[in-house]
PDB file of C-alpha atoms in Angstrom:
ATOM      1  CA  UNK A   1      52.289  34.683 -29.741  1.00 50.00           C
ATOM      2  CA  UNK A   2      51.291  31.568 -27.819  1.00 53.00           C
ATOM      3  CA  UNK A   3      47.540  31.468 -27.305  1.00 57.00           C
ATOM      4  CA  UNK A   4      46.340  31.573 -23.768  1.00 57.00           C
ATOM      5  CA  UNK A   5      44.762  28.405 -22.508  1.00 56.00           C
ATOM      6  CA  UNK A   6      41.091  28.865 -21.503  1.00 55.00           C
ATOM      7  CA  UNK A   7      40.231  27.626 -18.075  1.00 55.00           C
ATOM      8  CA  UNK A   8      36.655  26.588 -17.504  1.00 56.00           C
ATOM      9  CA  UNK A   9      35.022  27.592 -14.022  1.00 51.00           C
ATOM     10  CA  UNK A  10      32.930  24.750 -12.564  1.00 53.00           C
ATOM     11  CA  UNK A  11      29.483  25.979 -11.804  1.00 49.00           C
ATOM     12  CA  UNK A  12      28.491  25.237  -8.218  1.00 53.00           C
ATOM     13  CA  UNK A  13      24.845  25.571  -6.893  1.00 61.00           C
ATOM     14  CA  UNK A  14      24.276  28.094  -4.280  1.00 61.00           C
ATOM     15  CA  UNK A  15      22.139  27.144  -1.034  1.00 72.00           C
ATOM     16  CA  UNK A  16      18.491  26.547  -1.628  1.00 74.00           C
ATOM     17  CA  UNK A  17      16.272  29.527  -1.094  1.00 81.00           C
ATOM     18  CA  UNK A  18      14.970  29.762   2.375  1.00 74.00           C
ATOM     19  CA  UNK A  19      11.264  29.347   1.378  1.00 67.00           C
ATOM     20  CA  UNK A  20      12.290  26.135  -0.545  1.00 71.00           C
ATOM     21  CA  UNK A  21      13.922  24.649   2.534  1.00 79.00           C
ATOM     22  CA  UNK A  22      10.957  25.725   4.516  1.00 82.00           C
ATOM     23  CA  UNK A  23       8.381  24.138   2.266  1.00 82.00           C
ATOM     24  CA  UNK A  24      10.578  20.761   2.286  1.00 86.00           C
ATOM     25  CA  UNK A  25      10.536  20.813   6.105  1.00 89.00           C
ATOM     26  CA  UNK A  26       6.731  21.405   6.202  1.00 91.00           C
ATOM     27  CA  UNK A  27       6.125  18.505   3.749  1.00 92.00           C
ATOM     28  CA  UNK A  28       8.314  16.221   5.877  1.00 93.00           C
ATOM     29  CA  UNK A  29       6.249  17.256   9.087  1.00 94.00           C
ATOM     30  CA  UNK A  30       2.917  16.579   7.170  1.00 95.00           C
ATOM     31  CA  UNK A  31       4.297  13.179   5.980  1.00 96.00           C
ATOM     32  CA  UNK A  32       5.272  12.223   9.561  1.00 96.00           C
ATOM     33  CA  UNK A  33       1.914  13.345  11.068  1.00 96.00           C
ATOM     34  CA  UNK A  34       0.103  11.536   8.188  1.00 96.00           C
ATOM     35  CA  UNK A  35       2.070   8.442   8.893  1.00 97.00           C
ATOM     36  CA  UNK A  36       1.096   8.684  12.560  1.00 97.00           C
ATOM     37  CA  UNK A  37      -2.364   8.931  11.823  1.00 97.00           C
ATOM     38  CA  UNK A  38      -2.133   5.887   9.416  1.00 96.00           C
ATOM     39  CA  UNK A  39      -0.536   3.829  12.024  1.00 95.00           C
ATOM     40  CA  UNK A  40      -2.670   4.687  14.931  1.00 94.00           C
ATOM     41  CA  UNK A  41      -5.896   5.868  14.091  1.00 94.00           C
ATOM     42  CA  UNK A  42      -7.382   3.405  11.708  1.00 88.00           C
ATOM     43  CA  UNK A  43      -7.245   5.607   8.722  1.00 91.00           C
ATOM     44  CA  UNK A  44      -6.415   3.677   5.546  1.00 90.00           C
ATOM     45  CA  UNK A  45      -6.634   6.550   2.921  1.00 92.00           C
ATOM     46  CA  UNK A  46      -3.415   8.360   2.295  1.00 94.00           C
ATOM     47  CA  UNK A  47      -5.141  11.498   0.842  1.00 93.00           C
ATOM     48  CA  UNK A  48      -7.455  11.902   3.872  1.00 95.00           C
ATOM     49  CA  UNK A  49      -4.525  11.309   6.223  1.00 96.00           C
ATOM     50  CA  UNK A  50      -2.364  14.018   4.475  1.00 95.00           C
ATOM     51  CA  UNK A  51      -5.267  16.520   4.641  1.00 94.00           C
ATOM     52  CA  UNK A  52      -5.886  15.870   8.275  1.00 95.00           C
ATOM     53  CA  UNK A  53      -2.183  16.169   9.048  1.00 95.00           C
ATOM     54  CA  UNK A  54      -1.963  19.396   7.263  1.00 94.00           C
ATOM     55  CA  UNK A  55      -4.950  20.885   9.293  1.00 93.00           C
ATOM     56  CA  UNK A  56      -3.441  19.688  12.364  1.00 94.00           C
ATOM     57  CA  UNK A  57       0.013  21.300  11.707  1.00 91.00           C
ATOM     58  CA  UNK A  58      -1.812  24.358  10.467  1.00 90.00           C
ATOM     59  CA  UNK A  59      -0.576  24.690   6.965  1.00 87.00           C
ATOM     60  CA  UNK A  60      -2.232  24.861   3.477  1.00 82.00           C
ATOM     61  CA  UNK A  61      -3.214  21.401   2.237  1.00 72.00           C
ATOM     62  CA  UNK A  62      -3.232  22.772  -1.265  1.00 75.00           C
ATOM     63  CA  UNK A  63       0.490  23.790  -0.964  1.00 72.00           C
ATOM     64  CA  UNK A  64       2.223  21.459   1.447  1.00 72.00           C
ATOM     65  CA  UNK A  65       0.937  17.893   0.876  1.00 88.00           C
ATOM     66  CA  UNK A  66       3.612  15.342   0.476  1.00 94.00           C
ATOM     67  CA  UNK A  67       3.464  12.573  -2.070  1.00 94.00           C
ATOM     68  CA  UNK A  68       1.985   9.077  -1.141  1.00 95.00           C
ATOM     69  CA  UNK A  69       5.555   7.635  -1.529  1.00 96.00           C
ATOM     70  CA  UNK A  70       6.890  10.219   1.098  1.00 96.00           C
ATOM     71  CA  UNK A  71       4.084   9.310   3.371  1.00 97.00           C
ATOM     72  CA  UNK A  72       4.874   5.539   2.893  1.00 97.00           C
ATOM     73  CA  UNK A  73       8.613   6.061   3.660  1.00 96.00           C
ATOM     74  CA  UNK A  74       7.649   8.047   6.702  1.00 97.00           C
ATOM     75  CA  UNK A  75       5.269   5.171   7.708  1.00 97.00           C
ATOM     76  CA  UNK A  76       8.148   2.671   7.592  1.00 96.00           C
ATOM     77  CA  UNK A  77      10.152   5.000   9.808  1.00 96.00           C
ATOM     78  CA  UNK A  78       7.436   5.388  12.206  1.00 96.00           C
ATOM     79  CA  UNK A  79       6.754   1.697  12.538  1.00 95.00           C
ATOM     80  CA  UNK A  80      10.555   0.882  12.888  1.00 94.00           C
ATOM     81  CA  UNK A  81      10.835   3.485  15.537  1.00 93.00           C
ATOM     82  CA  UNK A  82       7.680   2.853  17.708  1.00 93.00           C
ATOM     83  CA  UNK A  83       6.527  -0.564  16.459  1.00 92.00           C
ATOM     84  CA  UNK A  84       9.495  -2.689  17.117  1.00 92.00           C
ATOM     85  CA  UNK A  85       9.092  -6.460  17.759  1.00 94.00           C
ATOM     86  CA  UNK A  86       5.423  -6.091  18.350  1.00 95.00           C
ATOM     87  CA  UNK A  87       4.854  -4.719  14.828  1.00 96.00           C
ATOM     88  CA  UNK A  88       7.017  -7.574  13.300  1.00 94.00           C
ATOM     89  CA  UNK A  89       4.886 -10.077  15.144  1.00 95.00           C
ATOM     90  CA  UNK A  90       1.752  -8.452  14.036  1.00 97.00           C
ATOM     91  CA  UNK A  91       2.982  -8.619  10.289  1.00 97.00           C
ATOM     92  CA  UNK A  92       3.685 -12.139  10.632  1.00 97.00           C
ATOM     93  CA  UNK A  93       0.436 -13.050  12.240  1.00 97.00           C
ATOM     94  CA  UNK A  94      -1.464 -11.291   9.396  1.00 98.00           C
ATOM     95  CA  UNK A  95       0.713 -13.100   6.761  1.00 98.00           C
ATOM     96  CA  UNK A  96      -0.190 -16.589   8.518  1.00 98.00           C
ATOM     97  CA  UNK A  97      -3.900 -15.721   8.309  1.00 98.00           C
ATOM     98  CA  UNK A  98      -3.394 -14.632   4.651  1.00 98.00           C
ATOM     99  CA  UNK A  99      -1.667 -17.871   3.878  1.00 98.00           C
ATOM    100  CA  UNK A 100      -4.417 -19.977   5.497  1.00 98.00           C
ATOM    101  CA  UNK A 101      -7.028 -17.946   3.576  1.00 98.00           C
ATOM    102  CA  UNK A 102      -5.236 -18.415   0.123  1.00 98.00           C
ATOM    103  CA  UNK A 103      -5.093 -22.146   0.809  1.00 98.00           C
ATOM    104  CA  UNK A 104      -8.725 -22.229   1.161  1.00 97.00           C
ATOM    105  CA  UNK A 105      -9.375 -20.054  -1.942  1.00 98.00           C
ATOM    106  CA  UNK A 106      -6.821 -21.812  -4.147  1.00 97.00           C
ATOM    107  CA  UNK A 107      -9.354 -22.426  -6.922  1.00 96.00           C
ATOM    108  CA  UNK A 108      -9.485 -18.593  -7.314  1.00 98.00           C
ATOM    109  CA  UNK A 109      -5.738 -18.076  -7.706  1.00 98.00           C
ATOM    110  CA  UNK A 110      -5.355 -15.716  -4.887  1.00 98.00           C
ATOM    111  CA  UNK A 111      -2.695 -12.933  -4.673  1.00 98.00           C
ATOM    112  CA  UNK A 112      -1.703 -10.985  -1.504  1.00 98.00           C
ATOM    113  CA  UNK A 113      -1.492  -7.308  -1.961  1.00 98.00           C
ATOM    114  CA  UNK A 114      -1.214  -4.053   0.042  1.00 96.00           C
ATOM    115  CA  UNK A 115       0.244  -3.383   3.516  1.00 96.00           C
ATOM    116  CA  UNK A 116       0.359  -6.982   4.828  1.00 98.00           C
ATOM    117  CA  UNK A 117       2.493  -7.819   1.961  1.00 98.00           C
ATOM    118  CA  UNK A 118       4.807  -4.751   2.047  1.00 96.00           C
ATOM    119  CA  UNK A 119       5.058  -4.831   5.811  1.00 96.00           C
ATOM    120  CA  UNK A 120       3.273  -1.597   6.722  1.00 96.00           C
ATOM    121  CA  UNK A 121      -0.140  -2.932   8.077  1.00 96.00           C
ATOM    122  CA  UNK A 122      -1.509  -1.442  11.364  1.00 94.00           C
ATOM    123  CA  UNK A 123      -3.638  -2.975  13.908  1.00 91.00           C
ATOM    124  CA  UNK A 124      -6.721  -1.593  11.962  1.00 91.00           C
ATOM    125  CA  UNK A 125      -5.638  -3.214   8.545  1.00 95.00           C
ATOM    126  CA  UNK A 126      -7.450  -5.763   6.495  1.00 97.00           C
ATOM    127  CA  UNK A 127      -5.637  -8.507   4.825  1.00 98.00           C
ATOM    128  CA  UNK A 128      -6.236  -7.546   1.175  1.00 98.00           C
ATOM    129  CA  UNK A 129      -6.337 -10.344  -1.603  1.00 98.00           C
ATOM    130  CA  UNK A 130      -6.848 -10.199  -5.294  1.00 98.00           C
ATOM    131  CA  UNK A 131      -9.010 -13.350  -6.491  1.00 98.00           C
ATOM    132  CA  UNK A 132      -9.853 -14.247 -10.085  1.00 98.00           C
ATOM    133  CA  UNK A 133     -13.189 -15.619 -11.295  1.00 97.00           C
ATOM    134  CA  UNK A 134     -15.272 -15.470 -14.348  1.00 96.00           C
ATOM    135  CA  UNK A 135     -18.326 -14.302 -12.259  1.00 95.00           C
ATOM    136  CA  UNK A 136     -18.510 -13.033  -8.498  1.00 96.00           C
ATOM    137  CA  UNK A 137     -21.359 -15.588  -8.086  1.00 97.00           C
ATOM    138  CA  UNK A 138     -18.796 -18.513  -8.212  1.00 97.00           C
ATOM    139  CA  UNK A 139     -17.065 -17.135  -5.049  1.00 97.00           C
ATOM    140  CA  UNK A 140     -20.521 -16.266  -3.393  1.00 97.00           C
ATOM    141  CA  UNK A 141     -21.511 -19.883  -3.895  1.00 97.00           C
ATOM    142  CA  UNK A 142     -18.069 -21.198  -2.663  1.00 97.00           C
ATOM    143  CA  UNK A 143     -18.408 -19.288   0.610  1.00 97.00           C
ATOM    144  CA  UNK A 144     -22.131 -20.165   1.066  1.00 97.00           C
ATOM    145  CA  UNK A 145     -21.247 -23.877   0.594  1.00 96.00           C
ATOM    146  CA  UNK A 146     -18.788 -23.611   3.401  1.00 94.00           C
ATOM    147  CA  UNK A 147     -21.168 -21.794   5.840  1.00 95.00           C
ATOM    148  CA  UNK A 148     -18.805 -18.793   5.754  1.00 94.00           C
ATOM    149  CA  UNK A 149     -20.327 -15.324   6.768  1.00 96.00           C
ATOM    150  CA  UNK A 150     -19.377 -12.468   4.583  1.00 97.00           C
ATOM    151  CA  UNK A 151     -20.265  -9.038   3.323  1.00 97.00           C
ATOM    152  CA  UNK A 152     -20.113  -7.428  -0.186  1.00 97.00           C
ATOM    153  CA  UNK A 153     -18.600  -4.066  -1.014  1.00 97.00           C
ATOM    154  CA  UNK A 154     -17.431  -2.188  -3.956  1.00 96.00           C
ATOM    155  CA  UNK A 155     -14.230  -0.333  -4.519  1.00 93.00           C
ATOM    156  CA  UNK A 156     -13.127   2.290  -7.164  1.00 94.00           C
ATOM    157  CA  UNK A 157      -9.662   1.730  -8.337  1.00 92.00           C
ATOM    158  CA  UNK A 158      -7.332   3.091 -10.818  1.00 90.00           C
ATOM    159  CA  UNK A 159      -7.125   1.102 -14.053  1.00 91.00           C
ATOM    160  CA  UNK A 160      -4.450   0.540 -16.617  1.00 85.00           C
ATOM    161  CA  UNK A 161      -5.779   3.123 -18.972  1.00 85.00           C
ATOM    162  CA  UNK A 162      -5.508   5.835 -16.572  1.00 83.00           C
ATOM    163  CA  UNK A 163      -9.206   5.827 -15.689  1.00 90.00           C
ATOM    164  CA  UNK A 164     -11.104   4.216 -12.823  1.00 92.00           C
ATOM    165  CA  UNK A 165     -13.158   1.084 -12.542  1.00 93.00           C
ATOM    166  CA  UNK A 166     -15.377  -0.196  -9.813  1.00 96.00           C
ATOM    167  CA  UNK A 167     -14.311  -3.722  -8.568  1.00 97.00           C
ATOM    168  CA  UNK A 168     -16.611  -6.053  -6.403  1.00 97.00           C
ATOM    169  CA  UNK A 169     -15.096  -6.767  -2.992  1.00 98.00           C
ATOM    170  CA  UNK A 170     -16.082  -9.790  -0.760  1.00 98.00           C
ATOM    171  CA  UNK A 171     -15.215  -9.514   3.016  1.00 98.00           C
ATOM    172  CA  UNK A 172     -14.983 -12.342   5.585  1.00 97.00           C
ATOM    173  CA  UNK A 173     -13.380 -12.718   8.973  1.00 96.00           C
ATOM    174  CA  UNK A 174     -10.687 -15.191  10.089  1.00 95.00           C
ATOM    175  CA  UNK A 175      -9.152 -15.313  13.483  1.00 94.00           C
ATOM    176  CA  UNK A 176     -10.703 -11.737  14.269  1.00 94.00           C
ATOM    177  CA  UNK A 177      -9.096 -10.204  11.277  1.00 97.00           C
ATOM    178  CA  UNK A 178     -11.096  -8.993   8.286  1.00 97.00           C
ATOM    179  CA  UNK A 179      -9.950 -10.492   4.810  1.00 98.00           C
ATOM    180  CA  UNK A 180     -11.108  -8.603   1.739  1.00 98.00           C
ATOM    181  CA  UNK A 181     -11.149 -10.226  -1.775  1.00 98.00           C
ATOM    182  CA  UNK A 182     -11.206  -7.929  -4.619  1.00 98.00           C
ATOM    183  CA  UNK A 183     -12.707  -9.991  -7.571  1.00 98.00           C
ATOM    184  CA  UNK A 184     -11.001  -9.687 -11.038  1.00 97.00           C
ATOM    185  CA  UNK A 185     -11.570 -11.372 -14.171  1.00 96.00           C
ATOM    186  CA  UNK A 186      -9.030 -14.141 -14.963  1.00 96.00           C
ATOM    187  CA  UNK A 187      -7.363 -12.270 -17.763  1.00 95.00           C
ATOM    188  CA  UNK A 188      -6.377  -9.592 -15.177  1.00 95.00           C
ATOM    189  CA  UNK A 189      -3.924 -12.090 -13.470  1.00 95.00           C
ATOM    190  CA  UNK A 190      -1.485 -11.221 -15.979  1.00 92.00           C
ATOM    191  CA  UNK A 191      -1.200  -7.668 -14.924  1.00 91.00           C
ATOM    192  CA  UNK A 192      -1.916  -6.075 -11.727  1.00 93.00           C
ATOM    193  CA  UNK A 193      -3.667  -2.637 -11.654  1.00 95.00           C
ATOM    194  CA  UNK A 194      -1.695   0.562 -10.609  1.00 95.00           C
ATOM    195  CA  UNK A 195      -0.764   1.106  -7.048  1.00 94.00           C
ATOM    196  CA  UNK A 196      -2.540   4.165  -5.371  1.00 90.00           C
ATOM    197  CA  UNK A 197       0.775   4.885  -3.630  1.00 92.00           C
ATOM    198  CA  UNK A 198       3.207   5.179  -6.760  1.00 91.00           C
ATOM    199  CA  UNK A 199       1.049   4.378  -9.815  1.00 91.00           C
ATOM    200  CA  UNK A 200       3.042   1.415 -10.820  1.00 93.00           C
ATOM    201  CA  UNK A 201       1.568  -2.074 -11.037  1.00 94.00           C
ATOM    202  CA  UNK A 202       0.553  -3.416  -7.650  1.00 95.00           C
ATOM    203  CA  UNK A 203       3.019  -5.979  -6.022  1.00 96.00           C
ATOM    204  CA  UNK A 204       1.287  -9.204  -5.732  1.00 98.00           C
ATOM    205  CA  UNK A 205       2.404 -12.538  -4.041  1.00 98.00           C
ATOM    206  CA  UNK A 206       0.977 -16.007  -4.600  1.00 98.00           C
ATOM    207  CA  UNK A 207       0.694 -18.649  -1.847  1.00 98.00           C
ATOM    208  CA  UNK A 208       4.360 -19.855  -2.333  1.00 97.00           C
ATOM    209  CA  UNK A 209       5.738 -16.485  -2.090  1.00 97.00           C
ATOM    210  CA  UNK A 210       3.806 -15.654   0.995  1.00 98.00           C
ATOM    211  CA  UNK A 211       4.902 -19.002   2.655  1.00 97.00           C
ATOM    212  CA  UNK A 212       8.515 -18.081   1.704  1.00 96.00           C
ATOM    213  CA  UNK A 213       8.174 -14.708   3.505  1.00 95.00           C
ATOM    214  CA  UNK A 214       7.133 -16.702   6.569  1.00 95.00           C
ATOM    215  CA  UNK A 215       9.903 -19.138   6.463  1.00 90.00           C
ATOM    216  CA  UNK A 216      12.525 -16.479   6.022  1.00 82.00           C
ATOM    217  CA  UNK A 217      11.141 -14.474   8.933  1.00 70.00           C
ATOM    218  CA  UNK A 218      11.153 -17.559  11.279  1.00 65.00           C
ATOM    219  CA  UNK A 219      14.669 -18.829  10.059  1.00 60.00           C
TER     220      UNK A 219
END
């Protein structure tokens, strides 16, 4: 008697449970509001923006906070929708100021990082540079010799080993825009510290790469 051929039934997933769909929708709403806060209210800290957004929407910050990547995606969408040409021109202006500052600081091998590089900077954003020196005093002396006004700060950042490190930051102003320089040892030029957005090594651009971005935009 011939054997009956077995047939396999393909497994198909059913619809997501209602509470899962609702939670995803809430996360999208929080991400969108956090993006609006970052774009319009001068807030730069993603975690603070997410908590504030959750409070405004009236949901639990403990359960419904989106990831930083989700907020970054929402920020790009918000700026594309509401920023338009004005936002593009603002980014171009900041990149030009960044390139001029990097030319001035060429002895310190500057690298552009952050929102000016990735195109999500707002009207309240600083230009963020990584510079490299054996001692911060050499950068301070360089600025003093040129009569540049500046301020000193400190920033706690994530480090390669998963911990945190305090990095000195020097801030000066150029064309009414604040330029901050996080000062690293020259050995750290080989590898960027983790991004606070996705934990991967931060994107960095040297002067030639920034100038290429500007040429690309004006072409």
